[in-house]
PDB file of C-alpha atoms in Angstrom:
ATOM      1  CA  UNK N   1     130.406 122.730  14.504  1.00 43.00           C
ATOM      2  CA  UNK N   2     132.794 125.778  15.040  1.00 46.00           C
ATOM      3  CA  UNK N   3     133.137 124.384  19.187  1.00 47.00           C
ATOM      4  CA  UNK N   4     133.676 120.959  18.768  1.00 44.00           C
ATOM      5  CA  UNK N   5     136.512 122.025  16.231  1.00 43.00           C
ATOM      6  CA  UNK N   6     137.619 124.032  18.564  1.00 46.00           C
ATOM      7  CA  UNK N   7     137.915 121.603  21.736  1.00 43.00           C
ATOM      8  CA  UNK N   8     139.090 118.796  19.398  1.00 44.00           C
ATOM      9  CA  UNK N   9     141.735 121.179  18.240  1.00 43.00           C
ATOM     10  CA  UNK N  10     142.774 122.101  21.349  1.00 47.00           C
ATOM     11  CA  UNK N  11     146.235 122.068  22.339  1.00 54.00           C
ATOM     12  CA  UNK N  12     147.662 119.076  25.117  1.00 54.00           C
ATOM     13  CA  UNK N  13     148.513 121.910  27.799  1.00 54.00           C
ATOM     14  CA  UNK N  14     145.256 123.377  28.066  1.00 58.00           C
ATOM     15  CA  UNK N  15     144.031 119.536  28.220  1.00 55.00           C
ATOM     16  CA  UNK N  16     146.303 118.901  30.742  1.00 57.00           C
ATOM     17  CA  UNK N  17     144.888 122.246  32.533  1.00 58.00           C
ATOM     18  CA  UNK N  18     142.003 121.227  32.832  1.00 57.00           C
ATOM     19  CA  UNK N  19     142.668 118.201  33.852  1.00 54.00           C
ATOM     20  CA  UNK N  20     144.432 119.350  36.654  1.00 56.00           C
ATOM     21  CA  UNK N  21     141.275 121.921  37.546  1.00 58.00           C
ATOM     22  CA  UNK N  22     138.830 118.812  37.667  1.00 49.00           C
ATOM     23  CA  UNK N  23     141.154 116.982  39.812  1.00 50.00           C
ATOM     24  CA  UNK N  24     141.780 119.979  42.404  1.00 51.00           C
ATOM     25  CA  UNK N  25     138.139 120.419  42.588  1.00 50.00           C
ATOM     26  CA  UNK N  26     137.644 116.410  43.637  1.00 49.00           C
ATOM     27  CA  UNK N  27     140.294 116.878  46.416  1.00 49.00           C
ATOM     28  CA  UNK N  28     138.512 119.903  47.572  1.00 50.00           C
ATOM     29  CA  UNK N  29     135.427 118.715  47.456  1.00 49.00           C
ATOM     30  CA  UNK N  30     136.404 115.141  49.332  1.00 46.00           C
ATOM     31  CA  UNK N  31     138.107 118.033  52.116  1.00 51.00           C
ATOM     32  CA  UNK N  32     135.036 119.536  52.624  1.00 51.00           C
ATOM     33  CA  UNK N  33     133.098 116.312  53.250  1.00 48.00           C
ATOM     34  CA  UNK N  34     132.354 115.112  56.673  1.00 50.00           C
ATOM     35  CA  UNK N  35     133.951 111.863  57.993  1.00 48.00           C
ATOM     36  CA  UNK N  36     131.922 109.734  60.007  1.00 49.00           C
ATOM     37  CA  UNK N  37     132.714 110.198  63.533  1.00 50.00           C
ATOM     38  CA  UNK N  38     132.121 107.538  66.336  1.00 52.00           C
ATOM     39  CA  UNK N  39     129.937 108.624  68.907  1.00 55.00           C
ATOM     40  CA  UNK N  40     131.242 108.255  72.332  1.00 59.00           C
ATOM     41  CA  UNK N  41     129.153 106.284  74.903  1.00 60.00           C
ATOM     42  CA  UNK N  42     128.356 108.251  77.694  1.00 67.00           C
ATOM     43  CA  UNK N  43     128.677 107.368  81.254  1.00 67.00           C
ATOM     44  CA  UNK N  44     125.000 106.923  81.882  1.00 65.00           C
ATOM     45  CA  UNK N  45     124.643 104.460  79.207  1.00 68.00           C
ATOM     46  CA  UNK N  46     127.777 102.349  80.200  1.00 71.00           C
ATOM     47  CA  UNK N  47     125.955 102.427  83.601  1.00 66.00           C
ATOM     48  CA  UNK N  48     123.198 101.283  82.030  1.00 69.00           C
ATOM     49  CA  UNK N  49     124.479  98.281  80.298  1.00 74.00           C
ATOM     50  CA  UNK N  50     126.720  96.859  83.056  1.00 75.00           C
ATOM     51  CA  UNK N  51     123.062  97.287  85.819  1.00 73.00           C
ATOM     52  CA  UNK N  52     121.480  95.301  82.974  1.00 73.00           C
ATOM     53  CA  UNK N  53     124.458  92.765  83.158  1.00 74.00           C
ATOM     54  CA  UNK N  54     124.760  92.502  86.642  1.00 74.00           C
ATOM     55  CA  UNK N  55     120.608  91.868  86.208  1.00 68.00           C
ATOM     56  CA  UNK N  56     121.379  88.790  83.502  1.00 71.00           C
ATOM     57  CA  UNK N  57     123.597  87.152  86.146  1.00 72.00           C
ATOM     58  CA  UNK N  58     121.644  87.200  89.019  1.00 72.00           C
ATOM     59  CA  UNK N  59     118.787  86.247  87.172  1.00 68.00           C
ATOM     60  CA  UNK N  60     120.400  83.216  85.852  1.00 69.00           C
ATOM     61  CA  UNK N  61     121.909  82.198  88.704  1.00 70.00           C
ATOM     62  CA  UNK N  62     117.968  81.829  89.744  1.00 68.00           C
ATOM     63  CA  UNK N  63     117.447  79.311  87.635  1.00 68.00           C
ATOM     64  CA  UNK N  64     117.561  75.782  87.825  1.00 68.00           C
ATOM     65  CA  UNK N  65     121.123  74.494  86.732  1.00 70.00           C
ATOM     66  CA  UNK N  66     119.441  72.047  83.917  1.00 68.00           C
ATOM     67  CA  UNK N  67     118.459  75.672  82.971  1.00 65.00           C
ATOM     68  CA  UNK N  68     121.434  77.398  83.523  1.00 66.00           C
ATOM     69  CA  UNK N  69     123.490  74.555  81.591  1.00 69.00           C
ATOM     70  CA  UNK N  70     121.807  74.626  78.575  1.00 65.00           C
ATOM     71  CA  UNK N  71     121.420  78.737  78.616  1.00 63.00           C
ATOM     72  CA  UNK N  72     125.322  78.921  78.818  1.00 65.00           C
ATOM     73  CA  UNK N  73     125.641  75.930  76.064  1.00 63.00           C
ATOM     74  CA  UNK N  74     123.556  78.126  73.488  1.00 58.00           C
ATOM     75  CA  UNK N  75     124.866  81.609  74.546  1.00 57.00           C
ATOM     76  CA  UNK N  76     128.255  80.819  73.102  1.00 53.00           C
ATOM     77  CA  UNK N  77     127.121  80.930  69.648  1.00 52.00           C
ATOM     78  CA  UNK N  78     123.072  81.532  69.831  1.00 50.00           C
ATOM     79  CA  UNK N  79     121.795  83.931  72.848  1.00 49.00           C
ATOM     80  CA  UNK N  80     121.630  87.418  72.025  1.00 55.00           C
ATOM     81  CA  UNK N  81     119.194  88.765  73.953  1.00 63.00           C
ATOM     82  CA  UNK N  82     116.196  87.916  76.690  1.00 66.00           C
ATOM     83  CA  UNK N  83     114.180  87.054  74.023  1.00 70.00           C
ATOM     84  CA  UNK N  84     116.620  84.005  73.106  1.00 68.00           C
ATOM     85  CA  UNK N  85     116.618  83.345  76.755  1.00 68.00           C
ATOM     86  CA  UNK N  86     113.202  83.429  77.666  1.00 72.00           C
ATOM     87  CA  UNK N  87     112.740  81.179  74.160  1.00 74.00           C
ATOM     88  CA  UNK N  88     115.609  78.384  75.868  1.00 72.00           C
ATOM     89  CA  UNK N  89     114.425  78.511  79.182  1.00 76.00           C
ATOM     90  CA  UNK N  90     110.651  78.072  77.182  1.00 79.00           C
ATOM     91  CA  UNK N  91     111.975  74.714  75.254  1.00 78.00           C
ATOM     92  CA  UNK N  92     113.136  73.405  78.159  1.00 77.00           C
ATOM     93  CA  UNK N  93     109.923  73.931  80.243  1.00 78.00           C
ATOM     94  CA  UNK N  94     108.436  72.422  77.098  1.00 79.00           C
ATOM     95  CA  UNK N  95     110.615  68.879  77.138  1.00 76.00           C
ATOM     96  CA  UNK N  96     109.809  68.597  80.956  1.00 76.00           C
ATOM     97  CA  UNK N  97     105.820  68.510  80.621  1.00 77.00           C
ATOM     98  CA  UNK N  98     106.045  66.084  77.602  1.00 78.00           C
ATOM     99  CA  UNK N  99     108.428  63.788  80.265  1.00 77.00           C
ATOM    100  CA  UNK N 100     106.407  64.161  82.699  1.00 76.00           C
ATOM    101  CA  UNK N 101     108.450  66.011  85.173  1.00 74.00           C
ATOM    102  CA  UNK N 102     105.750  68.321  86.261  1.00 72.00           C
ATOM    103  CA  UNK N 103     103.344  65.283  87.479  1.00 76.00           C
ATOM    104  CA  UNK N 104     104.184  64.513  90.671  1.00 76.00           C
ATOM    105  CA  UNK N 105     104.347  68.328  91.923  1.00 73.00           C
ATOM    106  CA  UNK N 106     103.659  69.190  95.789  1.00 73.00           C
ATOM    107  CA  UNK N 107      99.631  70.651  96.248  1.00 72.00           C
ATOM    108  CA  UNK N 108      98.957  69.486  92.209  1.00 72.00           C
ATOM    109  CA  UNK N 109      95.506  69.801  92.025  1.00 73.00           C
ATOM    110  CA  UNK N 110      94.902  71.883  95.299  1.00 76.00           C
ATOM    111  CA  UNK N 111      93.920  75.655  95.473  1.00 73.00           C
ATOM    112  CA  UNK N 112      96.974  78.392  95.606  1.00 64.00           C
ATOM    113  CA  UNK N 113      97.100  80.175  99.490  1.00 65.00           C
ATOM    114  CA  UNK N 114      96.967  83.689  98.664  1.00 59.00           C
ATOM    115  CA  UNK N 115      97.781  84.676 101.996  1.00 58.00           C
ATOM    116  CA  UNK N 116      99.894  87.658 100.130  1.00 57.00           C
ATOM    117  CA  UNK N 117      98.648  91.134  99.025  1.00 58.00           C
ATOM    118  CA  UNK N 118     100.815  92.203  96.494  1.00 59.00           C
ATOM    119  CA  UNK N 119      99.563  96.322  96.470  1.00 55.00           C
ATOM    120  CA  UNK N 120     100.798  96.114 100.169  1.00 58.00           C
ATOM    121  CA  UNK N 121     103.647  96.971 101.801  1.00 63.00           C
ATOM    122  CA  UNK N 122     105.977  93.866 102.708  1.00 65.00           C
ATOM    123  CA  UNK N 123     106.504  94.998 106.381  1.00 62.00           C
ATOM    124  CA  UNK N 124     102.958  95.355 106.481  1.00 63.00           C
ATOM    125  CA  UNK N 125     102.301  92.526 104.509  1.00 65.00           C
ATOM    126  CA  UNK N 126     103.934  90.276 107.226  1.00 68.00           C
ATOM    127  CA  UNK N 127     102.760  91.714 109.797  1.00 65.00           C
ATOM    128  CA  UNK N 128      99.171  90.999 108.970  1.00 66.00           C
ATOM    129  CA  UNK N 129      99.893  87.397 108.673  1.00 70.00           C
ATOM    130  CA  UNK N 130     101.504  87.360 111.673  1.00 70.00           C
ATOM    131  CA  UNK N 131      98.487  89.133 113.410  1.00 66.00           C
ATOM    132  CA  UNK N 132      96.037  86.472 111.545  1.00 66.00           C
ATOM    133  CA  UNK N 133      97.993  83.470 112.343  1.00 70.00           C
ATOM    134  CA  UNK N 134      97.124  84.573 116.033  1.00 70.00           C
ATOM    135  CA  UNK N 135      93.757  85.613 115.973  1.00 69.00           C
ATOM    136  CA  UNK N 136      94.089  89.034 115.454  1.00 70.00           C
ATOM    137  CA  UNK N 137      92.823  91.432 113.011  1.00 75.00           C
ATOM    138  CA  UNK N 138      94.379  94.641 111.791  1.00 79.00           C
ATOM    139  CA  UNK N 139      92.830  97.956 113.350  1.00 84.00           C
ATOM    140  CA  UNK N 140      91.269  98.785 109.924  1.00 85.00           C
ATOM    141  CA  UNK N 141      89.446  95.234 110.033  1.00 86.00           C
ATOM    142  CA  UNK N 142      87.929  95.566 113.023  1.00 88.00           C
ATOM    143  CA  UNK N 143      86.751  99.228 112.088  1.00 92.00           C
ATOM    144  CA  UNK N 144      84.988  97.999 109.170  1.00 92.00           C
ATOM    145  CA  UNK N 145      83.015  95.703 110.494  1.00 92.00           C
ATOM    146  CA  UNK N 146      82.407  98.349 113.441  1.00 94.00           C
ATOM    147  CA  UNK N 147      81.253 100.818 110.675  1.00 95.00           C
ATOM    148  CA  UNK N 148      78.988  97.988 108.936  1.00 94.00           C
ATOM    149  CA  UNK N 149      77.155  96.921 112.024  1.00 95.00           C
ATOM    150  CA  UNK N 150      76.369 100.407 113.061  1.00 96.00           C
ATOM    151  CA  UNK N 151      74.935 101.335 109.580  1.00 96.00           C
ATOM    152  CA  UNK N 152      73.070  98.077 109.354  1.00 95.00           C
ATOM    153  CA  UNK N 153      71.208  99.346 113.006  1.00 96.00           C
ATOM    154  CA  UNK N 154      70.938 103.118 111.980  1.00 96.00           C
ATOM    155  CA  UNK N 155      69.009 101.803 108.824  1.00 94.00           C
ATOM    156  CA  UNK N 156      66.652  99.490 110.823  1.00 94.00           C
ATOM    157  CA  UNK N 157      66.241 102.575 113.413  1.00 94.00           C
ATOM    158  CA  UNK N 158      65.507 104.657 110.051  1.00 94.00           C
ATOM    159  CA  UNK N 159      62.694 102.401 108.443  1.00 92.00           C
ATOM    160  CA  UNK N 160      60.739 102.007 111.609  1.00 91.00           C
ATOM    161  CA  UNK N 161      60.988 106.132 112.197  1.00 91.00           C
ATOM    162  CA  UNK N 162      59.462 106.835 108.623  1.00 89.00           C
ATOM    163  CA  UNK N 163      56.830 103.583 109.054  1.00 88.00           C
ATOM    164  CA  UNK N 164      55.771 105.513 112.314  1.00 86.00           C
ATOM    165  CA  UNK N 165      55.519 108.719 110.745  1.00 84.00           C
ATOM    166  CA  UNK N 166      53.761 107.307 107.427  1.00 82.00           C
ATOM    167  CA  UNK N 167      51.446 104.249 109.265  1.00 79.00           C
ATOM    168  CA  UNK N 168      50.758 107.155 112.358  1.00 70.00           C
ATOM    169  CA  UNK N 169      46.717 107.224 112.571  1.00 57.00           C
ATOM    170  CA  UNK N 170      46.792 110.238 114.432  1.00 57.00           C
ATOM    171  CA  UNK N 171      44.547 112.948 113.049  1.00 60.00           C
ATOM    172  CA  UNK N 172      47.330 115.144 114.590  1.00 72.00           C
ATOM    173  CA  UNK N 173      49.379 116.142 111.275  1.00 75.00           C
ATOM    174  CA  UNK N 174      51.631 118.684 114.095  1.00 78.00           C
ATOM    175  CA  UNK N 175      52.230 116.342 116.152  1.00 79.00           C
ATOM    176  CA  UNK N 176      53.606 113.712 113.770  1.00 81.00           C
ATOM    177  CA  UNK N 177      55.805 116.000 112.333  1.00 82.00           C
ATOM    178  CA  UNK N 178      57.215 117.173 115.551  1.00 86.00           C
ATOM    179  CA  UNK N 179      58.030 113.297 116.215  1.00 87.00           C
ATOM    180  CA  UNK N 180      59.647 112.946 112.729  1.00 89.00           C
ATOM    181  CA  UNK N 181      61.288 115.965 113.468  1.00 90.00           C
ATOM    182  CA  UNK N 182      63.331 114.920 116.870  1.00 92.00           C
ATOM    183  CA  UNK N 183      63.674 111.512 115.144  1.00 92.00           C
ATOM    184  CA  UNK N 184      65.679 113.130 112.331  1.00 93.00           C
ATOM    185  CA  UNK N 185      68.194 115.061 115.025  1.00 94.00           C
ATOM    186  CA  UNK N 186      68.360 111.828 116.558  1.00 94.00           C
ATOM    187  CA  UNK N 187      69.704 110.179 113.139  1.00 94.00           C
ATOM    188  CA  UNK N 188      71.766 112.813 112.014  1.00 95.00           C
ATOM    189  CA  UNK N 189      73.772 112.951 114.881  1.00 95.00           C
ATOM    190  CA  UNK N 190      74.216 109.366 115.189  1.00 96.00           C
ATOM    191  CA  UNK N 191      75.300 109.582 111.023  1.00 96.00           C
ATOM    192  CA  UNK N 192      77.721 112.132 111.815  1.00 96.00           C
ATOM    193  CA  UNK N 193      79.658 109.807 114.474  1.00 96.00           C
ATOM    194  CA  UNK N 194      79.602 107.163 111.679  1.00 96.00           C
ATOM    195  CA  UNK N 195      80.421 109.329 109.243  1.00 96.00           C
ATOM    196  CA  UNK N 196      83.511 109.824 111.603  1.00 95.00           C
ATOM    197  CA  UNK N 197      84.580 106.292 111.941  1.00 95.00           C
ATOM    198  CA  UNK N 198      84.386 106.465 107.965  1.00 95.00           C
ATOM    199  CA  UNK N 199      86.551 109.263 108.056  1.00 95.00           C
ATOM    200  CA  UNK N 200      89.475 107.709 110.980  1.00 94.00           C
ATOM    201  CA  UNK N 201      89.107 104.389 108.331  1.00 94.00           C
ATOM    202  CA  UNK N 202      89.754 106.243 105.162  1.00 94.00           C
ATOM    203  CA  UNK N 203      93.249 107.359 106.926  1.00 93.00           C
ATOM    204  CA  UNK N 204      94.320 103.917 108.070  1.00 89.00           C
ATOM    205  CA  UNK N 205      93.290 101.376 105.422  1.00 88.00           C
ATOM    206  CA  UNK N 206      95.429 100.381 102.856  1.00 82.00           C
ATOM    207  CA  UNK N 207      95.505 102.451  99.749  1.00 84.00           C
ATOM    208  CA  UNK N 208      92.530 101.109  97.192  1.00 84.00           C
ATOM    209  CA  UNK N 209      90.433 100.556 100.384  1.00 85.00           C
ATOM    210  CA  UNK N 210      88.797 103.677 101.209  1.00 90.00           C
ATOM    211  CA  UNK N 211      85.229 104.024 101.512  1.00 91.00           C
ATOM    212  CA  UNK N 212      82.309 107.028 100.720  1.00 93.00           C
ATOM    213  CA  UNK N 213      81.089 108.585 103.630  1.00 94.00           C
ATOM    214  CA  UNK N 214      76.851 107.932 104.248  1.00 95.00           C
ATOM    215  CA  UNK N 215      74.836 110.814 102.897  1.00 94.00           C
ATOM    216  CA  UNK N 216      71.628 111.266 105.014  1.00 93.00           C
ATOM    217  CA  UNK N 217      69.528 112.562 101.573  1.00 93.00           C
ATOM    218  CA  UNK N 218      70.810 109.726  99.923  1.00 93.00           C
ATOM    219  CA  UNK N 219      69.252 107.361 102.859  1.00 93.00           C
ATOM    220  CA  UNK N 220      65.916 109.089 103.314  1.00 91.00           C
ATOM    221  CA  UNK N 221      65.572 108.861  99.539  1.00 91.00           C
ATOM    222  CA  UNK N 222      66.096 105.118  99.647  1.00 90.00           C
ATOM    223  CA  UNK N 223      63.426 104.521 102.541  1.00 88.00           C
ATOM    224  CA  UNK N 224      60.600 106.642 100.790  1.00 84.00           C
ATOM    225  CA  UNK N 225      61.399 104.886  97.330  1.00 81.00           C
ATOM    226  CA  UNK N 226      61.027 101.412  99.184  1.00 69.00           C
ATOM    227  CA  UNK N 227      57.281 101.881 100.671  1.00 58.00           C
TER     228      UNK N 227
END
């Protein structure tokens, strides 16, 4: 009871005081406060957005002019991004199936030529077709099927060796091991020079081509597993 006699009794200066205090401590206080500054756009990203710019016009100048007329018609008050591009350029794909504008299309019905490989290089790409178109055959082709026929006639030579050894009706257990024996050099060298060939391949070929080299455990296995 005593303060709020007090502070209704007070005088108008000391009102007018602290009036004055509350209002100094506002202006201070709004001082003090951060204004929101603008972030500068740095070089890289103006770079960035005139590349992607440049990238908008040449792409639409790609496309058909039906296309390109109705794209600038909506970008004056619609387009704002690819995605309202790509959602035009979609509407108008749209209208020309239901007229019927897609029906009388060159090769309609007929397989695509993939004559392309799009991991390649496009020098090399070319020149492949170039060498087909005239009979020829890259030097990694030809290698292949090189490698293939070889390792189709080591594997014949292979199963007769262990028939003879296994089918051999000599009593003479030496003496068919010493035949298996000079068999096996005989194999194993020939593997190596495929082996070889595998290797010279793996270097040439385009990349996603390579090739295992032939283990000779891994054939022998195969042959006693098939009797």
């Amino acid at each position: 009871m005593r303060r709020a006699a007090r502070f209704s009794l007070s005088s108008p200066w000391r009102m007018r005081q602290q009036a004055r205090q509350v209002h100094y401590e506002t202006e201070e206080h709004l001082m003090a406060a951060p204004f929101p500054v603008k972030k500068k756009e740095s070089p890289l990203a103006r770079v960035a957005l005139r590349i992607q710019a440049a990238y908008e016009r040449i792409r639409l100048k790609h496309l058909p002019a039906n296309v390109r007329a109705a794209a600038a018609a909506a970008s004056s008050h619609s387009i704002r991004s690819e995605t309202d591009l790509a959602n035009v350029v979609e509407q108008r794909v749209w209208h020309s199936a239901l007229e019927g504008d897609f029906e009388n299309l060159p090769g309609k019905g007929k397989p695509l030529k993939e004559e392309g490989n799009p991991h390649a290089d496009p020098a090399e790409d070319l020149m492949y077709r170039i060498l087909s178109k005239n009979g020829f055959a890259p030097e990694w082709v030809e290698l292949n099927k090189e490698i293939r026929s070889h390792m189709e006639r080591w594997r014949r030579n292979l199963k007769l060796c262990w028939r003879r050894k296994v089918n051999e009706l000599s009593g003479n257990e030496s003496h068919r091991d010493a035949l298996w024996s000079a068999d096996l050099k005989i194999l194993e060298a020939e593997l190596k020079d495929i082996n070889k060939k595998v290797l010279h391949y793996n270097l040439i070929v385009p990349f996603g081509r390579q090739v295992y080299s032939y283990s000779m455990e891994e054939e022998l296995q195969q042959v006693q597993n098939f009797r």
